[in-house]
PDB file of C-alpha atoms in Angstrom:
ATOM      1  CA  MET A  15     116.109 183.536  14.557  1.00  0.00           C
ATOM      2  CA  MET A  16     115.673 180.840  17.211  1.00  0.00           C
ATOM      3  CA  MET A  17     116.856 181.396  20.769  1.00  0.00           C
ATOM      4  CA  GLY A  18     119.476 178.641  20.461  1.00  0.00           C
ATOM      5  CA  ASP A  19     120.864 180.238  17.289  1.00  0.00           C
ATOM      6  CA  ARG A  20     121.056 183.630  19.013  1.00  0.00           C
ATOM      7  CA  ILE A  21     122.974 182.129  21.913  1.00  0.00           C
ATOM      8  CA  ARG A  22     125.422 180.438  19.552  1.00  0.00           C
ATOM      9  CA  VAL A  23     125.943 183.670  17.598  1.00  0.00           C
ATOM     10  CA  CYS A  24     126.554 185.599  20.834  1.00  0.00           C
ATOM     11  CA  MET A  25     129.047 182.981  22.013  1.00  0.00           C
ATOM     12  CA  VAL A  26     130.919 183.168  18.694  1.00  0.00           C
ATOM     13  CA  LEU A  27     131.029 186.979  18.826  1.00  0.00           C
ATOM     14  CA  ILE A  28     132.297 186.925  22.415  1.00  0.00           C
ATOM     15  CA  PHE A  29     134.958 184.402  21.433  1.00  0.00           C
ATOM     16  CA  VAL A  30     135.964 186.577  18.468  1.00  0.00           C
ATOM     17  CA  VAL A  31     136.413 189.564  20.784  1.00  0.00           C
ATOM     18  CA  LEU A  32     138.402 187.517  23.286  1.00  0.00           C
ATOM     19  CA  ILE A  33     140.635 185.908  20.690  1.00  0.00           C
ATOM     20  CA  GLN A  34     141.609 189.275  19.239  1.00  0.00           C
ATOM     21  CA  LYS A  35     142.828 190.507  22.617  1.00  0.00           C
ATOM     22  CA  GLY A  36     146.283 189.924  24.029  1.00  0.00           C
ATOM     23  CA  ASP A  37     146.716 189.080  27.668  1.00  0.00           C
ATOM     24  CA  ALA A  38     148.466 191.826  29.642  1.00  0.00           C
ATOM     25  CA  ILE A  39     149.407 190.551  33.083  1.00  0.00           C
ATOM     26  CA  TRP A  40     150.593 192.574  36.049  1.00  0.00           C
ATOM     27  CA  MET A  41     152.785 190.516  38.359  1.00  0.00           C
ATOM     28  CA  SER A  42     154.434 191.137  41.708  1.00  0.00           C
ATOM     29  CA  LEU A  43     157.623 189.121  42.163  1.00  0.00           C
ATOM     30  CA  PRO A  44     158.640 188.525  45.793  1.00  0.00           C
ATOM     31  CA  ALA A  45     162.183 189.465  46.742  1.00  0.00           C
ATOM     32  CA  ALA A  46     162.704 186.061  48.316  1.00  0.00           C
ATOM     33  CA  SER A  47     164.050 183.212  46.206  1.00  0.00           C
ATOM     34  CA  SER A  48     160.756 182.213  44.605  1.00  0.00           C
ATOM     35  CA  THR A  49     159.488 182.026  41.049  1.00  0.00           C
ATOM     36  CA  LYS A  50     156.208 183.091  39.478  1.00  0.00           C
ATOM     37  CA  CYS A  51     155.047 181.434  36.271  1.00  0.00           C
ATOM     38  CA  VAL A  52     152.401 181.996  33.625  1.00  0.00           C
ATOM     39  CA  THR A  53     151.158 179.046  31.606  1.00  0.00           C
ATOM     40  CA  GLU A  54     148.872 178.664  28.613  1.00  0.00           C
ATOM     41  CA  GLU A  55     147.781 175.645  26.606  1.00  0.00           C
ATOM     42  CA  ILE A  56     148.619 176.313  22.951  1.00  0.00           C
ATOM     43  CA  HIS A  57     148.268 173.994  20.006  1.00  0.00           C
ATOM     44  CA  ASN A  58     150.764 173.415  17.226  1.00  0.00           C
ATOM     45  CA  ASN A  59     151.901 176.043  14.677  1.00  0.00           C
ATOM     46  CA  VAL A  60     150.759 179.129  16.616  1.00  0.00           C
ATOM     47  CA  VAL A  61     152.700 182.397  16.790  1.00  0.00           C
ATOM     48  CA  VAL A  62     153.492 183.569  20.346  1.00  0.00           C
ATOM     49  CA  LEU A  63     154.780 187.030  21.245  1.00  0.00           C
ATOM     50  CA  GLY A  64     155.828 188.194  24.686  1.00  0.00           C
ATOM     51  CA  ASP A  65     156.995 191.524  26.044  1.00  0.00           C
ATOM     52  CA  TYR A  66     157.878 192.014  29.710  1.00  0.00           C
ATOM     53  CA  VAL A  67     159.175 195.022  31.604  1.00  0.00           C
ATOM     54  CA  VAL A  68     160.021 195.811  35.201  1.00  0.00           C
ATOM     55  CA  ILE A  69     157.894 198.619  36.637  1.00  0.00           C
ATOM     56  CA  SER A  70     160.429 200.865  38.313  1.00  0.00           C
ATOM     57  CA  ASP A  71     159.674 202.559  41.605  1.00  0.00           C
ATOM     58  CA  ASP A  72     160.809 206.193  41.641  1.00  0.00           C
ATOM     59  CA  ASN A  73     162.476 205.632  45.005  1.00  0.00           C
ATOM     60  CA  VAL A  74     164.466 202.609  43.830  1.00  0.00           C
ATOM     61  CA  HIS A  75     167.853 203.205  42.181  1.00  0.00           C
ATOM     62  CA  PRO A  76     169.006 201.316  40.252  1.00  0.00           C
ATOM     63  CA  THR A  77     165.999 199.512  38.800  1.00  0.00           C
ATOM     64  CA  PRO A  78     165.807 195.895  40.051  1.00  0.00           C
ATOM     65  CA  THR A  79     166.583 193.209  37.494  1.00  0.00           C
ATOM     66  CA  ILE A  80     164.804 189.943  36.877  1.00  0.00           C
ATOM     67  CA  SER A  81     165.428 186.678  35.057  1.00  0.00           C
ATOM     68  CA  ALA A  82     163.005 185.023  32.652  1.00  0.00           C
ATOM     69  CA  LYS A  83     162.697 181.583  31.122  1.00  0.00           C
ATOM     70  CA  VAL A  84     160.124 180.262  28.634  1.00  0.00           C
ATOM     71  CA  THR A  85     159.837 176.518  28.081  1.00  0.00           C
ATOM     72  CA  SER A  86     157.836 174.243  25.804  1.00  0.00           C
ATOM     73  CA  PRO A  87     155.592 171.357  26.947  1.00  0.00           C
ATOM     74  CA  TYR A  88     158.567 168.963  26.596  1.00  0.00           C
ATOM     75  CA  GLY A  89     160.910 171.204  28.577  1.00  0.00           C
ATOM     76  CA  ASN A  90     162.805 172.816  25.694  1.00  0.00           C
ATOM     77  CA  THR A  91     164.030 176.333  26.476  1.00  0.00           C
ATOM     78  CA  LEU A  92     162.553 178.840  24.025  1.00  0.00           C
ATOM     79  CA  HIS A  93     163.745 182.021  25.745  1.00  0.00           C
ATOM     80  CA  SER A  94     166.165 182.775  28.558  1.00  0.00           C
ATOM     81  CA  ASN A  95     167.217 186.145  29.919  1.00  0.00           C
ATOM     82  CA  GLU A  96     169.102 187.217  33.051  1.00  0.00           C
ATOM     83  CA  ASN A  97     169.744 190.536  34.816  1.00  0.00           C
ATOM     84  CA  ALA A  98     167.178 192.296  32.647  1.00  0.00           C
ATOM     85  CA  THR A  99     164.684 195.083  33.182  1.00  0.00           C
ATOM     86  CA  HIS A 100     162.992 194.466  29.846  1.00  0.00           C
ATOM     87  CA  GLY A 101     162.794 191.603  27.385  1.00  0.00           C
ATOM     88  CA  GLN A 102     160.913 190.148  24.454  1.00  0.00           C
ATOM     89  CA  PHE A 103     160.392 186.688  23.032  1.00  0.00           C
ATOM     90  CA  ALA A 104     158.776 185.377  19.875  1.00  0.00           C
ATOM     91  CA  PHE A 105     158.398 181.858  18.545  1.00  0.00           C
ATOM     92  CA  THR A 106     156.088 179.577  16.598  1.00  0.00           C
ATOM     93  CA  THR A 107     154.956 176.525  18.508  1.00  0.00           C
ATOM     94  CA  ASN A 108     155.872 173.098  17.166  1.00  0.00           C
ATOM     95  CA  GLU A 109     154.499 171.183  20.152  1.00  0.00           C
ATOM     96  CA  ALA A 110     150.944 171.176  21.454  1.00  0.00           C
ATOM     97  CA  GLY A 111     150.531 171.549  25.199  1.00  0.00           C
ATOM     98  CA  LEU A 112     151.260 173.866  28.127  1.00  0.00           C
ATOM     99  CA  TYR A 113     153.838 176.598  27.516  1.00  0.00           C
ATOM    100  CA  LEU A 114     155.432 178.049  30.636  1.00  0.00           C
ATOM    101  CA  ALA A 115     156.945 181.500  31.232  1.00  0.00           C
ATOM    102  CA  CYS A 116     158.694 181.914  34.603  1.00  0.00           C
ATOM    103  CA  PHE A 117     160.154 185.048  36.223  1.00  0.00           C
ATOM    104  CA  TRP A 118     162.196 185.673  39.367  1.00  0.00           C
ATOM    105  CA  VAL A 119     164.184 188.484  40.975  1.00  0.00           C
ATOM    106  CA  ASP A 120     167.951 188.304  40.489  1.00  0.00           C
ATOM    107  CA  HIS A 121     169.028 189.908  43.765  1.00  0.00           C
ATOM    108  CA  HIS A 122     167.274 189.552  47.082  1.00  0.00           C
ATOM    109  CA  GLY A 123     166.013 192.777  48.562  1.00  0.00           C
ATOM    110  CA  SER A 124     163.570 194.033  51.121  1.00  0.00           C
ATOM    111  CA  GLY A 125     160.548 194.465  48.882  1.00  0.00           C
ATOM    112  CA  SER A 126     158.800 192.897  45.922  1.00  0.00           C
ATOM    113  CA  VAL A 127     159.355 193.826  42.271  1.00  0.00           C
ATOM    114  CA  SER A 128     156.473 194.668  39.955  1.00  0.00           C
ATOM    115  CA  MET A 129     156.478 193.745  36.297  1.00  0.00           C
ATOM    116  CA  ASN A 130     154.123 193.771  33.341  1.00  0.00           C
ATOM    117  CA  LEU A 131     153.850 190.894  30.857  1.00  0.00           C
ATOM    118  CA  ASP A 132     152.147 191.346  27.499  1.00  0.00           C
ATOM    119  CA  TRP A 133     151.426 187.808  26.230  1.00  0.00           C
ATOM    120  CA  LYS A 134     149.887 187.407  22.779  1.00  0.00           C
ATOM    121  CA  THR A 135     149.091 184.253  20.828  1.00  0.00           C
ATOM    122  CA  GLY A 136     147.549 183.417  17.499  1.00  0.00           C
ATOM    123  CA  ILE A 137     145.444 186.109  15.911  1.00  0.00           C
ATOM    124  CA  ALA A 138     146.316 188.624  18.650  1.00  0.00           C
ATOM    125  CA  ALA A 139     150.014 188.330  17.756  1.00  0.00           C
ATOM    126  CA  LYS A 140     149.492 189.219  14.106  1.00  0.00           C
ATOM    127  CA  ASP A 141     150.855 192.572  12.898  1.00  0.00           C
ATOM    128  CA  TRP A 142     147.704 194.082  11.405  1.00  0.00           C
ATOM    129  CA  GLU A 143     149.415 197.368  10.545  1.00  0.00           C
ATOM    130  CA  SER A 144     151.778 195.518   8.205  1.00  0.00           C
ATOM    131  CA  VAL A 145     148.843 193.611   6.728  1.00  0.00           C
ATOM    132  CA  ALA A 146     146.973 196.874   6.113  1.00  0.00           C
ATOM    133  CA  ARG A 147     149.988 198.474   4.404  1.00  0.00           C
ATOM    134  CA  LYS A 148     150.722 195.388   2.324  1.00  0.00           C
ATOM    135  CA  GLU A 149     147.156 194.850   1.117  1.00  0.00           C
ATOM    136  CA  LYS A 150     146.318 198.590   1.069  1.00  0.00           C
ATOM    137  CA  ILE A 151     143.191 198.234   3.183  1.00  0.00           C
ATOM    138  CA  GLU A 152     141.837 200.258   6.082  1.00  0.00           C
ATOM    139  CA  GLY A 153     138.708 200.976   8.061  1.00  0.00           C
ATOM    140  CA  VAL A 154     135.910 198.471   7.599  1.00  0.00           C
ATOM    141  CA  GLU A 155     137.967 196.309   5.242  1.00  0.00           C
ATOM    142  CA  LEU A 156     140.683 195.952   7.881  1.00  0.00           C
ATOM    143  CA  GLU A 157     138.137 195.061  10.564  1.00  0.00           C
ATOM    144  CA  LEU A 158     136.605 192.461   8.253  1.00  0.00           C
ATOM    145  CA  LYS A 159     140.087 191.061   7.662  1.00  0.00           C
ATOM    146  CA  LYS A 160     140.562 190.795  11.419  1.00  0.00           C
ATOM    147  CA  LEU A 161     137.218 189.027  11.774  1.00  0.00           C
ATOM    148  CA  GLU A 162     138.186 186.647   8.985  1.00  0.00           C
ATOM    149  CA  GLY A 163     141.402 185.847  10.820  1.00  0.00           C
ATOM    150  CA  ALA A 164     139.472 185.369  14.054  1.00  0.00           C
ATOM    151  CA  VAL A 165     137.047 182.960  12.369  1.00  0.00           C
ATOM    152  CA  GLU A 166     139.978 180.987  10.967  1.00  0.00           C
ATOM    153  CA  ALA A 167     141.505 180.855  14.449  1.00  0.00           C
ATOM    154  CA  ILE A 168     138.187 179.641  15.873  1.00  0.00           C
ATOM    155  CA  HIS A 169     138.030 176.955  13.187  1.00  0.00           C
ATOM    156  CA  GLU A 170     141.575 175.837  14.009  1.00  0.00           C
ATOM    157  CA  ASN A 171     140.752 175.744  17.719  1.00  0.00           C
ATOM    158  CA  LEU A 172     137.653 173.656  17.065  1.00  0.00           C
ATOM    159  CA  LEU A 173     139.687 171.216  14.962  1.00  0.00           C
ATOM    160  CA  TYR A 174     142.286 171.066  17.726  1.00  0.00           C
ATOM    161  CA  LEU A 175     139.630 170.342  20.345  1.00  0.00           C
ATOM    162  CA  LYS A 176     138.064 167.728  18.071  1.00  0.00           C
ATOM    163  CA  ASN A 177     141.426 166.000  17.653  1.00  0.00           C
ATOM    164  CA  ARG A 178     142.046 166.142  21.402  1.00  0.00           C
ATOM    165  CA  GLU A 179     138.610 164.649  22.006  1.00  0.00           C
ATOM    166  CA  ALA A 180     139.365 161.831  19.549  1.00  0.00           C
ATOM    167  CA  GLU A 181     142.717 161.180  21.256  1.00  0.00           C
ATOM    168  CA  MET A 182     141.064 161.103  24.680  1.00  0.00           C
ATOM    169  CA  ARG A 183     138.382 158.753  23.382  1.00  0.00           C
ATOM    170  CA  ILE A 184     141.049 156.376  22.062  1.00  0.00           C
ATOM    171  CA  VAL A 185     142.876 156.521  25.400  1.00  0.00           C
ATOM    172  CA  ASN A 186     139.648 155.896  27.323  1.00  0.00           C
ATOM    173  CA  GLU A 187     138.699 152.959  25.113  1.00  0.00           C
ATOM    174  CA  ALA A 188     142.195 151.463  25.474  1.00  0.00           C
ATOM    175  CA  THR A 189     142.039 151.965  29.251  1.00  0.00           C
ATOM    176  CA  ASN A 190     138.604 150.350  29.454  1.00  0.00           C
ATOM    177  CA  SER A 191     139.857 147.374  27.422  1.00  0.00           C
ATOM    178  CA  ARG A 192     142.848 146.963  29.743  1.00  0.00           C
ATOM    179  CA  VAL A 193     140.629 147.210  32.824  1.00  0.00           C
ATOM    180  CA  ALA A 194     138.241 144.612  31.408  1.00  0.00           C
ATOM    181  CA  LEU A 195     141.143 142.272  30.579  1.00  0.00           C
ATOM    182  CA  TYR A 196     142.646 142.786  34.026  1.00  0.00           C
ATOM    183  CA  SER A 197     139.276 142.056  35.646  1.00  0.00           C
ATOM    184  CA  MET A 198     138.882 138.844  33.646  1.00  0.00           C
ATOM    185  CA  LEU A 199     142.423 137.735  34.522  1.00  0.00           C
ATOM    186  CA  SER A 200     141.810 138.560  38.199  1.00  0.00           C
ATOM    187  CA  LEU A 201     138.570 136.551  38.148  1.00  0.00           C
ATOM    188  CA  ALA A 202     140.335 133.624  36.442  1.00  0.00           C
ATOM    189  CA  VAL A 203     143.112 133.703  39.056  1.00  0.00           C
ATOM    190  CA  CYS A 204     140.573 133.805  41.900  1.00  0.00           C
ATOM    191  CA  VAL A 205     138.638 130.864  40.426  1.00  0.00           C
ATOM    192  CA  GLY A 206     141.870 128.911  39.916  1.00  0.00           C
ATOM    193  CA  VAL A 207     143.037 129.590  43.469  1.00  0.00           C
ATOM    194  CA  SER A 208     139.624 128.577  44.826  1.00  0.00           C
ATOM    195  CA  VAL A 209     139.711 125.293  42.869  1.00  0.00           C
ATOM    196  CA  LEU A 210     143.220 124.531  44.129  1.00  0.00           C
ATOM    197  CA  GLN A 211     142.143 125.270  47.705  1.00  0.00           C
ATOM    198  CA  ILE A 212     139.139 122.962  47.376  1.00  0.00           C
ATOM    199  CA  MET A 213     141.305 120.178  45.924  1.00  0.00           C
ATOM    200  CA  HIS A 214     143.882 120.643  48.691  1.00  0.00           C
ATOM    201  CA  LEU A 215     141.210 120.527  51.400  1.00  0.00           C
ATOM    202  CA  LYS A 216     139.632 117.465  49.799  1.00  0.00           C
ATOM    203  CA  ARG A 217     142.972 115.593  49.796  1.00  0.00           C
ATOM    204  CA  PHE A 218     143.627 116.716  53.372  1.00  0.00           C
ATOM    205  CA  PHE A 219     140.297 115.403  54.624  1.00  0.00           C
ATOM    206  CA  GLN A 220     140.732 112.178  52.657  1.00  0.00           C
ATOM    207  CA  LYS A 221     144.097 111.582  54.319  1.00  0.00           C
ATOM    208  CA  LYS A 222     142.529 112.201  57.693  1.00  0.00           C
ATOM    209  CA  LYS A 223     139.717 109.838  56.679  1.00  0.00           C
ATOM    210  CA  LEU A 224     137.153 112.475  57.482  1.00  0.00           C
ATOM    211  CA  ILE A 225     135.376 111.997  54.178  1.00  0.00           C
TER     212      ILE A 225
END
C-alpha cells in the first residue's frame, strides 16, 4: 500500500470514529444577564438530538433553573424551554446551515450555574439498540452496521461539501463577472469624462483665442 493511500485510510478511520461520537459539552452559565450559545453547521435532512441538564451544587437549594432556545439557520424556533433544570430536543433539519442552541440563567444570583449538554447529530443520534433488536444482530455484525452507517454519513457529507463548493464557485464566477463589468463601465465613464474635459478646454482656449 502506498504512503498516500495509508494516509487516506487513516483519515477515513479517524473520521469514522469522530462521526460516531456525540458531543458532550460542559458549560458554565454566568449569573449575570448573558447568554451562552453552541452552534454547529448541519446539512439538510439530518437527525439532531439534544439533552441538557443543570449540574446541581449540593449547597444550592433549590436547584437553579435555566432557559434554552434552539433556532434554525433562518431563525425558526425549534425548541424553547423556560425555568427548567433538564430538557431534551429532537428534530430533523430541513435547512442547511448553522443551528444555534442558546442557554441562560433565569434568575440572577451570586454565582455561575453549571450545565451539561449532550449534542448528537447524524449517525451519532441513531438508536443502535433498536436497530440491533429489530434486525436481530449483535457483536461484530452490529459494529459493521455502525461502520456502514458511518460510511454513508461520510458519503453524504462529501456530497454536501461538493454541492457547497459548486455553489461557491458559481457565486465567485458571478462576482468576478460583475467586477469585470463594473471595471469596464468605470473605464468607459473615465474615458468619456476625459474626452468631455478635453473638448471643454479646447472650446475655452478657442474662445480666449489662445489656440
